[in-house]
Coordinates of C-alpha atoms in Angstrom, one line a residue:
M26 CA -0.5 -0.9 -0.2
V27 CA 1.1 3.5 -1.1
K28 CA 1.9 5.9 1.6
H29 CA 1.0 9.4 1.0
A30 CA 2.0 12.8 3.0
P31 CA -1.1 14.0 5.3
Q32 CA -1.1 17.1 2.5
Y33 CA -2.1 14.6 0.1
Y34 CA -5.3 12.7 2.5
E35 CA -6.6 16.3 3.0
N36 CA -7.1 17.1 -0.5
L37 CA -8.3 13.7 -1.7
N38 CA -11.0 14.6 1.2
Y39 CA -11.5 18.0 0.1
F40 CA -11.9 17.2 -3.6
N41 CA -14.0 13.9 -2.3
T42 CA -16.5 16.2 0.2
Q43 CA -17.2 19.0 -3.1
L44 CA -17.5 16.5 -5.6
N45 CA -20.5 14.8 -3.7
H46 CA -21.8 18.5 -2.6
L47 CA -22.3 19.6 -6.7
M48 CA -22.9 16.2 -7.2
S49 CA -26.8 16.6 -4.5
V50 CA -27.2 20.0 -5.1
H51 CA -27.5 19.1 -9.3
G52 CA -28.6 15.6 -8.5
T53 CA -26.3 14.2 -11.0
K54 CA -26.3 9.8 -10.8
Q55 CA -22.0 8.4 -11.5
V56 CA -23.5 7.2 -15.0
D57 CA -24.2 10.9 -16.1
L58 CA -21.1 12.2 -15.2
V59 CA -19.1 8.8 -17.1
N60 CA -21.5 10.0 -20.1
A61 CA -21.2 13.6 -20.0
L62 CA -17.3 13.0 -19.6
D63 CA -16.3 10.4 -21.0
I64 CA -14.9 9.1 -17.8
P65 CA -14.4 5.3 -16.7
K66 CA -17.1 3.9 -14.5
T67 CA -14.5 3.1 -11.7
T68 CA -12.5 6.3 -12.6
I69 CA -15.3 8.1 -11.4
N70 CA -16.3 5.6 -8.9
G71 CA -13.1 6.6 -7.0
Y72 CA -13.4 10.0 -7.3
V73 CA -17.1 9.8 -5.7
K74 CA -16.1 7.0 -3.5
G75 CA -12.6 9.2 -2.2
T76 CA -10.1 7.1 -2.7
S77 CA -8.7 8.9 -5.6
L78 CA -8.2 12.5 -7.0
P79 CA -8.0 13.6 -11.3
N80 CA -5.8 13.9 -13.2
M81 CA -5.9 17.8 -14.4
G82 CA -8.0 16.6 -17.4
N83 CA -10.7 15.2 -15.5
L84 CA -10.4 17.7 -13.3
Q85 CA -11.4 20.3 -15.9
K86 CA -13.8 18.6 -17.1
L87 CA -15.7 17.8 -13.4
A88 CA -15.4 21.7 -13.1
D89 CA -16.8 22.7 -16.9
Y90 CA -19.9 20.1 -16.7
F91 CA -19.7 21.6 -13.0
N92 CA -19.3 25.4 -13.9
T93 CA -17.0 25.7 -10.9
L94 CA -13.4 26.6 -10.9
K95 CA -10.9 23.6 -10.3
S96 CA -10.1 25.5 -7.1
D97 CA -13.2 25.1 -5.8
L98 CA -13.3 21.5 -6.3
D99 CA -9.6 20.9 -5.5
L100 CA -6.6 21.8 -2.8
R101 CA -3.8 21.8 -5.4
F102 CA -5.2 24.8 -7.8
K103 CA -5.8 27.2 -4.2
K104 CA -3.5 29.9 -4.2
D105 CA -1.4 29.0 -1.0
A106 CA -3.3 26.4 -0.1
D107 CA -0.8 25.3 2.3
K108 CA -0.7 28.4 4.3
H109 CA -4.1 29.2 4.3
L110 CA -6.2 26.5 4.8
P111 CA -9.6 27.4 4.3
V112 CA -12.1 27.4 7.5
Y113 CA -13.7 24.4 5.9
N114 CA -11.0 21.9 6.7
Q115 CA -11.3 23.6 10.3
L116 CA -14.1 22.2 10.9
T117 CA -15.3 19.4 13.3
D118 CA -16.8 16.9 10.7
I119 CA -20.2 17.6 12.7
R120 CA -20.8 21.4 11.6
K121 CA -18.6 20.7 8.2
H122 CA -21.8 17.8 7.9
K123 CA -23.8 20.6 9.1
M124 CA -22.8 23.6 6.2
I125 CA -23.1 21.1 3.2
K126 CA -26.3 19.9 4.6
M127 CA -27.4 23.5 4.7
S128 CA -25.8 24.7 1.8
N129 CA -27.3 25.8 -1.7
L130 CA -24.7 27.4 -4.3
D131 CA -27.5 27.8 -7.1
N132 CA -29.9 30.1 -5.7
K133 CA -29.8 32.9 -2.5
E134 CA -33.3 32.5 -2.2
T135 CA -33.7 29.0 -2.1
M136 CA -30.8 29.1 0.2
A137 CA -32.4 32.1 2.2
Q138 CA -35.9 30.0 2.4
N139 CA -34.0 26.4 4.1
I140 CA -31.9 28.4 6.7
K141 CA -35.0 29.9 7.3
Y142 CA -37.5 26.4 7.6
Y143 CA -34.1 25.2 9.0
L144 CA -34.8 27.6 12.1
K145 CA -38.3 27.2 12.4
Q146 CA -37.9 22.9 12.3
K147 CA -35.8 23.4 14.8
G148 CA -36.5 25.8 17.4
V149 CA -33.0 26.9 17.1
S150 CA -32.0 31.0 17.0
R151 CA -30.5 32.4 14.7
H152 CA -27.8 33.2 17.5
K153 CA -27.4 29.8 18.4
L154 CA -26.8 28.5 14.3
C155 CA -23.8 31.0 14.0
D156 CA -22.9 30.3 17.4
D157 CA -22.7 26.4 16.2
L158 CA -21.5 27.7 13.4
N159 CA -18.5 29.4 14.6
I160 CA -19.8 32.3 12.3
K161 CA -20.3 36.1 11.9
Y162 CA -24.6 36.9 13.1
T163 CA -24.2 40.1 10.0
T164 CA -22.2 37.0 7.8
F165 CA -25.4 35.4 8.4
C166 CA -27.7 37.7 8.0
T167 CA -27.1 38.7 5.1
W168 CA -27.7 34.5 3.7
L169 CA -31.1 34.8 5.6
Q170 CA -31.5 38.4 3.3
A171 CA -30.9 36.6 0.0
D172 CA -27.4 38.7 -0.6
A173 CA -25.1 36.4 -0.4
Y174 CA -25.0 32.6 0.3
P175 CA -22.4 30.7 2.3
R176 CA -19.6 29.7 0.2
I177 CA -17.2 27.1 2.2
D178 CA -14.3 27.9 0.3
K179 CA -14.6 31.5 0.2
H180 CA -16.3 31.2 4.0
R181 CA -13.5 33.8 7.1
N182 CA -13.8 32.9 10.6
D183 CA -13.5 37.1 11.9
G184 CA -14.5 35.5 14.9

């Protein structure tokens, strides 16, 4: 078994999480990627299961398919990724799950409605949710007003 550096596993986890999130948001299945991108089924399966990272060509195909940047999918393409890890990678697994569950990168209005629905269903106050997610209240309010939406790769923790 090949032993990789810790950075490799961090990249692998980040890519896997981002890919699965985009697939979920867009309602995309593995077979859709295989057919649209001409990438072998076993290769796509490795990406989805988090056992392999894409080569540059396949990463570009995936980024184009989801209309995003390579750097949104893969830490290897983020400037200064080794110096400034995205806040997402510093979150606990529970907080990562909460962010992904609440995140919708396509529509700010839908995101705002989803957050309001979540607050109502769970009976959680805005301040409590901000504390739980370790985000600024003012940032959270911009999400509720549909002025912005959570971007895991862009969010800063100033608190």
